[in-house]
mmCIF file of C-alpha atoms in Angstrom:
data_model
loop_
_atom_site.group_PDB
_atom_site.id
_atom_site.type_symbol
_atom_site.label_atom_id
_atom_site.label_comp_id
_atom_site.label_asym_id
_atom_site.label_seq_id
_atom_site.Cartn_x
_atom_site.Cartn_y
_atom_site.Cartn_z
ATOM 1 C CA MET A 127 2.820 40.084 16.924
ATOM 2 C CA GLY A 128 -0.979 40.486 16.720
ATOM 3 C CA ALA A 129 -0.673 43.482 14.524
ATOM 4 C CA ASP A 130 1.533 41.608 12.191
ATOM 5 C CA ARG A 131 -0.760 38.650 12.092
ATOM 6 C CA LYS A 132 -3.732 40.920 11.246
ATOM 7 C CA LEU A 133 -1.676 42.625 8.550
ATOM 8 C CA ASP A 134 -0.825 39.082 7.069
ATOM 9 C CA HIS A 135 -4.667 38.608 6.996
ATOM 10 C CA ILE A 136 -5.322 41.606 5.010
ATOM 11 C CA LYS A 137 -2.714 40.764 2.483
ATOM 12 C CA LEU A 138 -3.739 37.043 2.170
ATOM 13 C CA ALA A 139 -7.386 37.592 2.156
ATOM 14 C CA PHE A 140 -7.357 38.427 -1.611
ATOM 15 C CA GLN A 141 -5.331 35.363 -2.454
ATOM 16 C CA SER A 142 -7.507 32.995 -0.373
ATOM 17 C CA GLN A 143 -10.670 33.324 -2.195
ATOM 18 C CA MET A 144 -12.432 30.013 -2.983
ATOM 19 C CA ASN A 145 -14.187 31.246 -6.080
ATOM 20 C CA GLY A 146 -14.334 28.304 -8.604
ATOM 21 C CA ILE A 147 -12.864 25.781 -6.080
ATOM 22 C CA ALA A 148 -15.363 22.921 -5.181
ATOM 23 C CA ALA A 149 -15.745 21.774 -1.702
ATOM 24 C CA ASP A 150 -14.646 18.283 -0.771
ATOM 25 C CA GLU A 151 -18.072 16.578 -0.652
ATOM 26 C CA ARG A 152 -16.554 13.466 0.956
ATOM 27 C CA PHE A 153 -16.926 15.015 4.198
ATOM 28 C CA PHE A 154 -18.992 17.208 6.586
ATOM 29 C CA TYR A 155 -16.889 19.724 8.456
ATOM 30 C CA GLU A 156 -17.974 19.596 12.195
ATOM 31 C CA PRO A 157 -16.099 22.131 14.075
ATOM 32 C CA MET A 158 -18.262 21.961 17.180
ATOM 33 C CA LEU A 159 -17.608 18.409 18.062
ATOM 34 C CA SER A 160 -14.061 18.180 19.379
ATOM 35 C CA GLY A 161 -11.121 19.978 20.649
ATOM 36 C CA HIS A 162 -7.598 19.712 18.850
ATOM 37 C CA PRO A 163 -6.389 16.182 19.245
ATOM 38 C CA SER A 164 -3.306 15.259 21.061
ATOM 39 C CA ASP A 165 -0.344 13.323 19.601
ATOM 40 C CA LYS A 166 -1.181 10.291 21.547
ATOM 41 C CA PRO A 167 -0.761 7.309 19.105
ATOM 42 C CA GLU A 168 -3.448 4.778 18.443
ATOM 43 C CA GLU A 169 -3.190 1.170 19.002
ATOM 44 C CA ILE A 170 -4.508 -0.656 15.891
ATOM 45 C CA PRO A 171 -4.117 -4.542 15.705
ATOM 46 C CA PHE A 172 -2.615 -5.993 12.572
ATOM 47 C CA ALA A 173 -1.785 -9.600 12.159
ATOM 48 C CA GLY A 174 -0.568 -10.148 15.676
ATOM 49 C CA LYS A 175 1.027 -6.751 15.995
ATOM 50 C CA LYS A 176 -0.020 -3.199 16.704
ATOM 51 C CA LEU A 177 0.145 -0.081 14.506
ATOM 52 C CA LYS A 178 0.284 3.535 15.999
ATOM 53 C CA ALA A 179 -1.440 4.890 12.831
ATOM 54 C CA PRO A 180 -3.451 3.248 10.165
ATOM 55 C CA VAL A 181 -0.661 3.766 7.670
ATOM 56 C CA TRP A 182 1.275 1.174 5.599
ATOM 57 C CA VAL A 183 4.358 1.806 3.561
ATOM 58 C CA SER A 184 3.942 -0.064 0.277
ATOM 59 C CA SER A 185 6.548 -2.321 -1.305
ATOM 60 C CA MET A 186 9.081 -0.545 -3.259
ATOM 61 C CA THR A 187 12.558 -1.556 -4.521
ATOM 62 C CA GLY A 188 15.946 -2.791 -3.749
ATOM 63 C CA GLY A 189 19.345 -3.391 -5.725
ATOM 64 C CA THR A 190 20.954 0.039 -5.905
ATOM 65 C CA GLN A 191 22.654 2.460 -3.510
ATOM 66 C CA LEU A 192 19.656 4.864 -3.771
ATOM 67 C CA ALA A 193 17.322 1.883 -2.943
ATOM 68 C CA ASN A 194 19.325 1.061 0.054
ATOM 69 C CA THR A 195 18.894 4.682 1.275
ATOM 70 C CA ILE A 196 15.195 4.550 0.671
ATOM 71 C CA ASN A 197 14.392 1.173 2.315
ATOM 72 C CA HIS A 198 16.427 2.121 5.503
ATOM 73 C CA ASN A 199 14.884 5.696 5.736
ATOM 74 C CA LEU A 200 11.467 4.195 5.413
ATOM 75 C CA ALA A 201 11.999 1.455 7.837
ATOM 76 C CA ARG A 202 13.273 4.081 10.320
ATOM 77 C CA ALA A 203 10.211 6.140 9.983
ATOM 78 C CA CYS A 204 7.969 3.199 10.498
ATOM 79 C CA GLY A 205 9.842 2.382 13.768
ATOM 80 C CA GLU A 206 9.603 5.929 14.999
ATOM 81 C CA PHE A 207 6.011 6.570 14.036
ATOM 82 C CA GLY A 208 4.622 3.070 14.422
ATOM 83 C CA LEU A 209 3.633 2.193 11.022
ATOM 84 C CA GLY A 210 3.777 -0.935 8.875
ATOM 85 C CA MET A 211 6.108 -1.772 5.924
ATOM 86 C CA GLY A 212 6.164 -4.087 2.949
ATOM 87 C CA LEU A 213 9.553 -4.547 1.219
ATOM 88 C CA GLY A 214 10.015 -4.403 -2.434
ATOM 89 C CA SER A 215 10.483 -7.673 -4.386
ATOM 90 C CA CYS A 216 12.989 -9.943 -2.724
ATOM 91 C CA ARG A 217 13.285 -12.553 -5.551
ATOM 92 C CA LYS A 218 17.102 -11.619 -6.053
ATOM 93 C CA LEU A 219 17.647 -12.640 -2.407
ATOM 94 C CA LEU A 220 16.465 -16.228 -2.840
ATOM 95 C CA ASP A 221 19.683 -17.452 -4.375
ATOM 96 C CA ASP A 222 22.174 -14.375 -3.981
ATOM 97 C CA ASP A 223 23.086 -12.098 -1.000
ATOM 98 C CA THR A 224 24.585 -9.291 -3.150
ATOM 99 C CA TYR A 225 21.635 -7.038 -2.294
ATOM 100 C CA PHE A 226 20.854 -8.294 1.190
ATOM 101 C CA SER A 227 21.668 -5.159 2.982
ATOM 102 C CA ASP A 228 19.175 -3.236 0.833
ATOM 103 C CA PHE A 229 16.408 -5.322 2.439
ATOM 104 C CA ASP A 230 17.926 -5.946 5.867
ATOM 105 C CA VAL A 231 15.936 -3.155 7.727
ATOM 106 C CA ARG A 232 14.506 -5.048 10.944
ATOM 107 C CA ALA A 233 17.103 -3.146 13.044
ATOM 108 C CA ASP A 234 15.657 0.200 11.596
ATOM 109 C CA ILE A 235 11.965 -0.639 11.925
ATOM 110 C CA GLY A 236 12.476 -2.353 15.416
ATOM 111 C CA GLU A 237 10.670 -5.589 16.744
ATOM 112 C CA GLU A 238 7.334 -4.151 17.319
ATOM 113 C CA GLN A 239 6.295 -2.956 13.894
ATOM 114 C CA PRO A 240 5.067 -5.488 11.044
ATOM 115 C CA LEU A 241 7.475 -5.951 8.270
ATOM 116 C CA TYR A 242 6.660 -8.141 5.320
ATOM 117 C CA THR A 243 9.055 -9.655 2.536
ATOM 118 C CA ASN A 244 7.695 -9.717 -0.993
ATOM 119 C CA LEU A 245 7.644 -12.172 -3.845
ATOM 120 C CA GLY A 246 5.715 -12.188 -7.188
ATOM 121 C CA ILE A 247 3.137 -14.871 -7.904
ATOM 122 C CA ALA A 248 5.437 -16.200 -10.771
ATOM 123 C CA GLN A 249 8.241 -16.877 -8.287
ATOM 124 C CA VAL A 250 5.753 -18.420 -5.634
ATOM 125 C CA GLU A 251 4.416 -20.650 -8.244
ATOM 126 C CA GLU A 252 7.788 -21.697 -9.470
ATOM 127 C CA LEU A 253 8.896 -22.533 -5.860
ATOM 128 C CA LEU A 254 5.742 -24.437 -5.118
ATOM 129 C CA ASP A 255 6.127 -26.480 -8.196
ATOM 130 C CA ASN A 256 9.734 -27.351 -7.415
ATOM 131 C CA GLY A 257 8.851 -28.150 -3.810
ATOM 132 C CA GLN A 258 11.091 -25.256 -2.474
ATOM 133 C CA THR A 259 8.854 -23.463 -0.171
ATOM 134 C CA ASP A 260 11.743 -23.768 2.291
ATOM 135 C CA LYS A 261 13.489 -21.022 0.346
ATOM 136 C CA ILE A 262 10.644 -18.599 1.232
ATOM 137 C CA GLU A 263 10.968 -19.680 4.932
ATOM 138 C CA ARG A 264 14.695 -18.948 4.900
ATOM 139 C CA LEU A 265 14.095 -15.674 3.278
ATOM 140 C CA ILE A 266 11.721 -14.613 6.045
ATOM 141 C CA SER A 267 13.831 -15.880 8.830
ATOM 142 C CA ARG A 268 16.879 -14.143 7.539
ATOM 143 C CA LEU A 269 15.215 -10.739 7.055
ATOM 144 C CA ARG A 270 13.380 -11.304 10.384
ATOM 145 C CA ALA A 271 10.145 -10.360 8.672
ATOM 146 C CA ASP A 272 6.747 -11.209 9.912
ATOM 147 C CA GLY A 273 5.274 -12.954 6.792
ATOM 148 C CA LEU A 274 5.264 -12.705 3.094
ATOM 149 C CA ILE A 275 3.366 -10.422 0.455
ATOM 150 C CA VAL A 276 2.606 -12.106 -2.727
ATOM 151 C CA HIS A 277 2.163 -9.536 -5.452
ATOM 152 C CA ILE A 278 -0.160 -10.529 -8.251
ATOM 153 C CA ASN A 279 1.051 -9.264 -11.556
ATOM 154 C CA PRO A 280 0.073 -11.324 -14.641
ATOM 155 C CA MET A 281 -0.503 -8.229 -16.827
ATOM 156 C CA GLN A 282 2.910 -6.776 -15.721
ATOM 157 C CA GLU A 283 4.722 -10.141 -16.372
ATOM 158 C CA TRP A 284 3.159 -10.475 -19.744
ATOM 159 C CA LEU A 285 4.110 -6.886 -20.926
ATOM 160 C CA GLN A 286 7.509 -7.171 -19.430
ATOM 161 C CA PRO A 287 10.134 -8.031 -22.189
ATOM 162 C CA GLU A 288 11.885 -10.441 -19.824
ATOM 163 C CA GLY A 289 8.728 -11.513 -17.782
ATOM 164 C CA ASN A 290 7.755 -14.931 -16.533
ATOM 165 C CA LEU A 291 4.604 -16.554 -17.852
ATOM 166 C CA ILE A 292 2.211 -17.887 -15.228
ATOM 167 C CA GLN A 293 1.016 -21.225 -15.551
ATOM 168 C CA HIS A 294 -1.666 -21.655 -12.957
ATOM 169 C CA PRO A 295 -4.495 -19.374 -11.810
ATOM 170 C CA PRO A 296 -2.974 -17.090 -9.184
ATOM 171 C CA ILE A 297 -5.899 -17.969 -6.721
ATOM 172 C CA GLU A 298 -4.868 -21.783 -6.876
ATOM 173 C CA THR A 299 -1.239 -20.954 -6.304
ATOM 174 C CA VAL A 300 -2.174 -18.768 -3.249
ATOM 175 C CA LYS A 301 -4.375 -21.723 -1.791
ATOM 176 C CA ARG A 302 -1.360 -24.048 -2.212
ATOM 177 C CA LEU A 303 0.953 -21.673 -0.510
ATOM 178 C CA LEU A 304 -1.556 -21.321 2.465
ATOM 179 C CA GLU A 305 -1.787 -25.077 2.688
ATOM 180 C CA GLN A 306 2.031 -25.461 3.053
ATOM 181 C CA VAL A 307 3.245 -22.633 5.209
ATOM 182 C CA GLU A 308 2.433 -21.209 8.621
ATOM 183 C CA PHE A 309 3.605 -17.686 8.276
ATOM 184 C CA PRO A 310 1.185 -14.816 7.577
ATOM 185 C CA VAL A 311 0.421 -14.033 3.879
ATOM 186 C CA ILE A 312 -0.641 -10.885 2.326
ATOM 187 C CA VAL A 313 -1.855 -10.637 -1.226
ATOM 188 C CA LYS A 314 -1.501 -7.412 -3.261
ATOM 189 C CA GLU A 315 -1.980 -6.221 -6.754
ATOM 190 C CA VAL A 316 0.379 -3.728 -8.541
ATOM 191 C CA GLY A 317 -1.631 -0.890 -9.969
ATOM 192 C CA GLN A 318 -4.804 -2.213 -11.536
ATOM 193 C CA GLY A 319 -6.542 -3.839 -8.489
ATOM 194 C CA PHE A 320 -8.770 -6.629 -8.329
ATOM 195 C CA GLY A 321 -12.245 -7.177 -9.903
ATOM 196 C CA PRO A 322 -15.186 -8.269 -7.800
ATOM 197 C CA GLU A 323 -14.860 -12.090 -8.366
ATOM 198 C CA SER A 324 -11.091 -12.086 -7.619
ATOM 199 C CA LEU A 325 -11.707 -10.015 -4.391
ATOM 200 C CA LEU A 326 -14.263 -12.455 -3.158
ATOM 201 C CA ARG A 327 -12.229 -15.564 -3.790
ATOM 202 C CA LEU A 328 -9.288 -13.805 -1.983
ATOM 203 C CA LEU A 329 -11.476 -12.748 1.036
ATOM 204 C CA LYS A 330 -12.671 -16.362 1.493
ATOM 205 C CA LEU A 331 -9.135 -17.340 2.253
ATOM 206 C CA PRO A 332 -7.313 -17.000 5.692
ATOM 207 C CA LEU A 333 -4.929 -14.196 4.489
ATOM 208 C CA ALA A 334 -3.405 -11.775 6.888
ATOM 209 C CA ALA A 335 -4.677 -8.978 4.542
ATOM 210 C CA VAL A 336 -5.660 -8.068 0.974
ATOM 211 C CA ASP A 337 -3.686 -5.025 -0.277
ATOM 212 C CA PHE A 338 -5.730 -3.484 -3.141
ATOM 213 C CA GLY A 339 -2.939 -2.024 -5.361
ATOM 214 C CA ALA A 340 -5.871 -0.286 -7.018
ATOM 215 C CA PHE A 341 -5.978 1.749 -10.171
ATOM 216 C CA GLY A 342 -4.947 5.314 -9.924
ATOM 217 C CA GLY A 343 -1.454 5.062 -8.479
ATOM 218 C CA THR A 344 1.815 3.616 -9.870
ATOM 219 C CA ASN A 345 0.840 1.086 -12.430
ATOM 220 C CA PHE A 346 3.545 -1.564 -12.963
ATOM 221 C CA ALA A 347 1.969 -2.888 -16.226
ATOM 222 C CA ARG A 348 2.488 0.650 -17.597
ATOM 223 C CA ILE A 349 5.997 0.784 -16.351
ATOM 224 C CA GLU A 350 6.782 -2.266 -18.436
ATOM 225 C CA LEU A 351 4.908 -1.277 -21.464
ATOM 226 C CA GLU A 352 7.104 1.791 -21.428
ATOM 227 C CA ARG A 353 10.005 -0.646 -21.725
ATOM 228 C CA ASN A 354 8.574 -2.422 -24.714
ATOM 229 C CA SER A 355 8.955 -1.960 -28.466
ATOM 230 C CA GLU A 356 7.166 1.004 -30.123
ATOM 231 C CA LEU A 357 4.746 -1.273 -31.847
ATOM 232 C CA ASN A 358 3.754 -3.075 -28.684
ATOM 233 C CA ARG A 359 3.268 0.230 -26.799
ATOM 234 C CA GLU A 360 0.870 1.289 -29.413
ATOM 235 C CA LEU A 361 -1.018 -2.034 -29.508
ATOM 236 C CA TYR A 362 -1.098 -3.025 -25.812
ATOM 237 C CA GLU A 363 -1.751 0.630 -24.327
ATOM 238 C CA PRO A 364 -5.502 0.038 -23.958
ATOM 239 C CA PHE A 365 -4.510 -2.778 -21.222
ATOM 240 C CA VAL A 366 -3.046 -0.273 -18.889
ATOM 241 C CA ARG A 367 -6.361 1.752 -18.815
ATOM 242 C CA VAL A 368 -8.148 -1.252 -17.380
ATOM 243 C CA GLY A 369 -8.508 -1.635 -13.469
ATOM 244 C CA MET A 370 -10.613 -0.909 -10.634
ATOM 245 C CA SER A 371 -10.115 2.054 -8.290
ATOM 246 C CA ALA A 372 -9.596 1.978 -4.543
ATOM 247 C CA GLU A 373 -13.233 3.136 -3.910
ATOM 248 C CA GLN A 374 -14.775 0.801 -6.559
ATOM 249 C CA MET A 375 -12.962 -2.074 -4.892
ATOM 250 C CA LEU A 376 -14.052 -0.860 -1.316
ATOM 251 C CA ASN A 377 -17.575 -0.698 -2.380
ATOM 252 C CA SER A 378 -17.460 -4.231 -3.846
ATOM 253 C CA VAL A 379 -16.054 -5.515 -0.493
ATOM 254 C CA ASN A 380 -18.791 -3.594 1.594
ATOM 255 C CA GLN A 381 -21.451 -5.303 -0.604
ATOM 256 C CA MET A 382 -19.758 -8.620 0.062
ATOM 257 C CA VAL A 383 -19.914 -7.930 3.906
ATOM 258 C CA ASP A 384 -23.590 -6.779 3.674
ATOM 259 C CA GLY A 385 -24.552 -9.813 1.553
ATOM 260 C CA GLY A 386 -23.427 -12.200 4.204
ATOM 261 C CA GLU A 387 -20.573 -13.642 2.400
ATOM 262 C CA GLU A 388 -18.337 -16.059 4.287
ATOM 263 C CA ILE A 389 -15.035 -13.871 4.619
ATOM 264 C CA LYS A 390 -12.076 -15.273 6.371
ATOM 265 C CA CYS A 391 -9.671 -12.513 5.701
ATOM 266 C CA ARG A 392 -10.586 -9.509 7.970
ATOM 267 C CA GLN A 393 -7.975 -6.940 7.122
ATOM 268 C CA LEU A 394 -7.659 -4.507 4.216
ATOM 269 C CA ILE A 395 -4.775 -2.382 3.075
ATOM 270 C CA ILE A 396 -6.289 0.332 0.935
ATOM 271 C CA SER A 397 -3.879 1.427 -1.599
ATOM 272 C CA GLY A 398 -3.721 2.796 -5.177
ATOM 273 C CA GLY A 399 -4.146 6.349 -5.890
ATOM 274 C CA ILE A 400 -3.993 7.591 -2.254
ATOM 275 C CA GLN A 401 -2.583 11.006 -2.607
ATOM 276 C CA ASN A 402 -2.945 12.269 0.943
ATOM 277 C CA PHE A 403 -4.290 11.566 4.485
ATOM 278 C CA LEU A 404 -7.848 12.685 3.445
ATOM 279 C CA ASP A 405 -8.004 10.054 0.817
ATOM 280 C CA GLY A 406 -6.822 7.574 3.287
ATOM 281 C CA TYR A 407 -9.138 8.820 6.143
ATOM 282 C CA TYR A 408 -12.178 8.710 3.821
ATOM 283 C CA LEU A 409 -11.621 5.111 2.562
ATOM 284 C CA THR A 410 -10.649 3.498 5.805
ATOM 285 C CA GLY A 411 -13.662 5.310 7.326
ATOM 286 C CA LYS A 412 -16.022 3.689 4.833
ATOM 287 C CA SER A 413 -14.643 0.399 5.222
ATOM 288 C CA LYS A 414 -16.829 -2.339 6.872
ATOM 289 C CA LEU A 415 -13.851 -4.400 7.466
ATOM 290 C CA PRO A 416 -10.770 -3.338 9.530
ATOM 291 C CA ALA A 417 -8.669 -1.410 7.109
ATOM 292 C CA ILE A 418 -5.529 0.754 6.854
ATOM 293 C CA TYR A 419 -4.216 2.725 3.892
ATOM 294 C CA ALA A 420 -0.956 2.582 2.132
ATOM 295 C CA GLN A 421 1.135 4.914 -0.187
ATOM 296 C CA ALA A 422 4.211 4.152 -2.237
ATOM 297 C CA SER A 423 5.178 7.125 -4.380
ATOM 298 C CA ALA A 424 4.615 9.872 -1.862
ATOM 299 C CA PHE A 425 6.959 8.264 0.704
ATOM 300 C CA LEU A 426 9.295 7.411 -2.245
ATOM 301 C CA LYS A 427 9.602 11.078 -2.913
ATOM 302 C CA TYR A 428 10.642 12.116 0.565
ATOM 303 C CA SER A 429 12.879 9.124 1.269
ATOM 304 C CA GLN A 430 15.718 9.542 -1.121
ATOM 305 C CA GLY A 431 18.023 11.902 0.878
ATOM 306 C CA GLU A 432 18.187 12.956 4.512
ATOM 307 C CA TYR A 433 16.031 11.186 6.952
ATOM 308 C CA ALA A 434 14.863 14.582 8.501
ATOM 309 C CA VAL A 435 13.105 15.355 5.200
ATOM 310 C CA LEU A 436 11.066 12.082 5.479
ATOM 311 C CA ARG A 437 10.488 12.390 9.036
ATOM 312 C CA ASP A 438 8.936 15.840 8.595
ATOM 313 C CA TYR A 439 6.587 14.583 5.840
ATOM 314 C CA VAL A 440 5.468 11.671 7.992
ATOM 315 C CA ASP A 441 4.911 13.698 11.039
ATOM 316 C CA ALA A 442 2.862 16.313 9.213
ATOM 317 C CA GLN A 443 0.720 13.564 7.452
ATOM 318 C CA LEU A 444 -0.061 12.054 10.715
ATOM 319 C CA LYS A 445 -0.913 15.330 12.360
ATOM 320 C CA GLY A 446 -3.298 15.982 9.324
ATOM 321 C CA LEU A 447 -4.974 12.631 9.864
ATOM 322 C CA ARG A 448 -5.573 13.386 13.483
ATOM 323 C CA ILE A 449 -7.154 16.667 12.596
ATOM 324 C CA ALA A 450 -9.355 14.966 9.920
ATOM 325 C CA LYS A 451 -10.559 12.476 12.612
ATOM 326 C CA ALA A 452 -11.335 15.301 15.052
ATOM 327 C CA PHE A 453 -13.249 17.554 12.724
ATOM 328 C CA LEU A 454 -14.379 15.792 9.688
ATOM 329 C CA ARG A 455 -17.368 13.184 9.420
ATOM 330 C CA ILE A 456 -17.598 10.989 6.441
ATOM 331 C CA ASN A 457 -20.399 11.769 4.069
ATOM 332 C CA GLU A 458 -21.747 8.047 3.652
ATOM 333 C CA ASN A 459 -23.832 9.043 0.622
ATOM 334 C CA HIS A 460 -20.936 10.242 -1.528
ATOM 335 C CA SER A 461 -19.606 8.059 -4.214
ATOM 336 C CA GLU A 462 -16.955 8.620 -6.945
#
């Protein structure tokens, strides 16, 4: 076996040259400072519950047979590995149970892991204006969820051919919601992130978390633009190139913390353009507030078929994250 391994090394040495490949300057590689880590899970507080790894499965979808498979696979993985999960938009469940089974995943994720339902700011605004916050409470109760994610998507709604126009500034709607309900609330963007003023206004509220939904990942405004007329696609395309990256948003938050701003929300979910565990490790490690990282499209890719495929992906990602924590130190002077 040893001879075979050495022969492999000889054959692969020429294919493994790093000429022309830049080093990842976000990290210092420190091979002297740790042994290989065990698989012992972490205990990370999150809104009254505990995660076993700093990973969140971002809100996706429901309403088709494939979405049913995706959601139940993802919830099962979150239960097995101790992750948190946000459901896709549950708007259709407010008045119709046709797709309830797509979202009914508490039995898969278990009671210990955080599970949040999800509504858009336009729907929350409408329910508040009509005095119907009881519908949100019933939705959370029926799904046995821990709270609500409010996704902030005015650009998506405006570009969506059948979108809903928002009447009030979303920050005012979120404030009204917090005044009327007792369940935890997370606020997230949908692919363009929050600018510094929006971030600061959100962090001053008693939210369970702010989810970046930064520029660099799936952009729902762009999705809706692709569904638009040819003329509108040409005219409005510049809008989908506007946004804040996850690192830009994190730098803004860190400056707020350093500047002594009064911050009531003490939990970040860093999402948007997180391609792998090194991205997540780097950004959460730089955060001056407690932070976990989230992915959507990567989980989506592996969750559409047999559960074993998704399980292998999650297991490998978490092993990589543990190795990163053992041997990599974050270069605090690096910036994008």
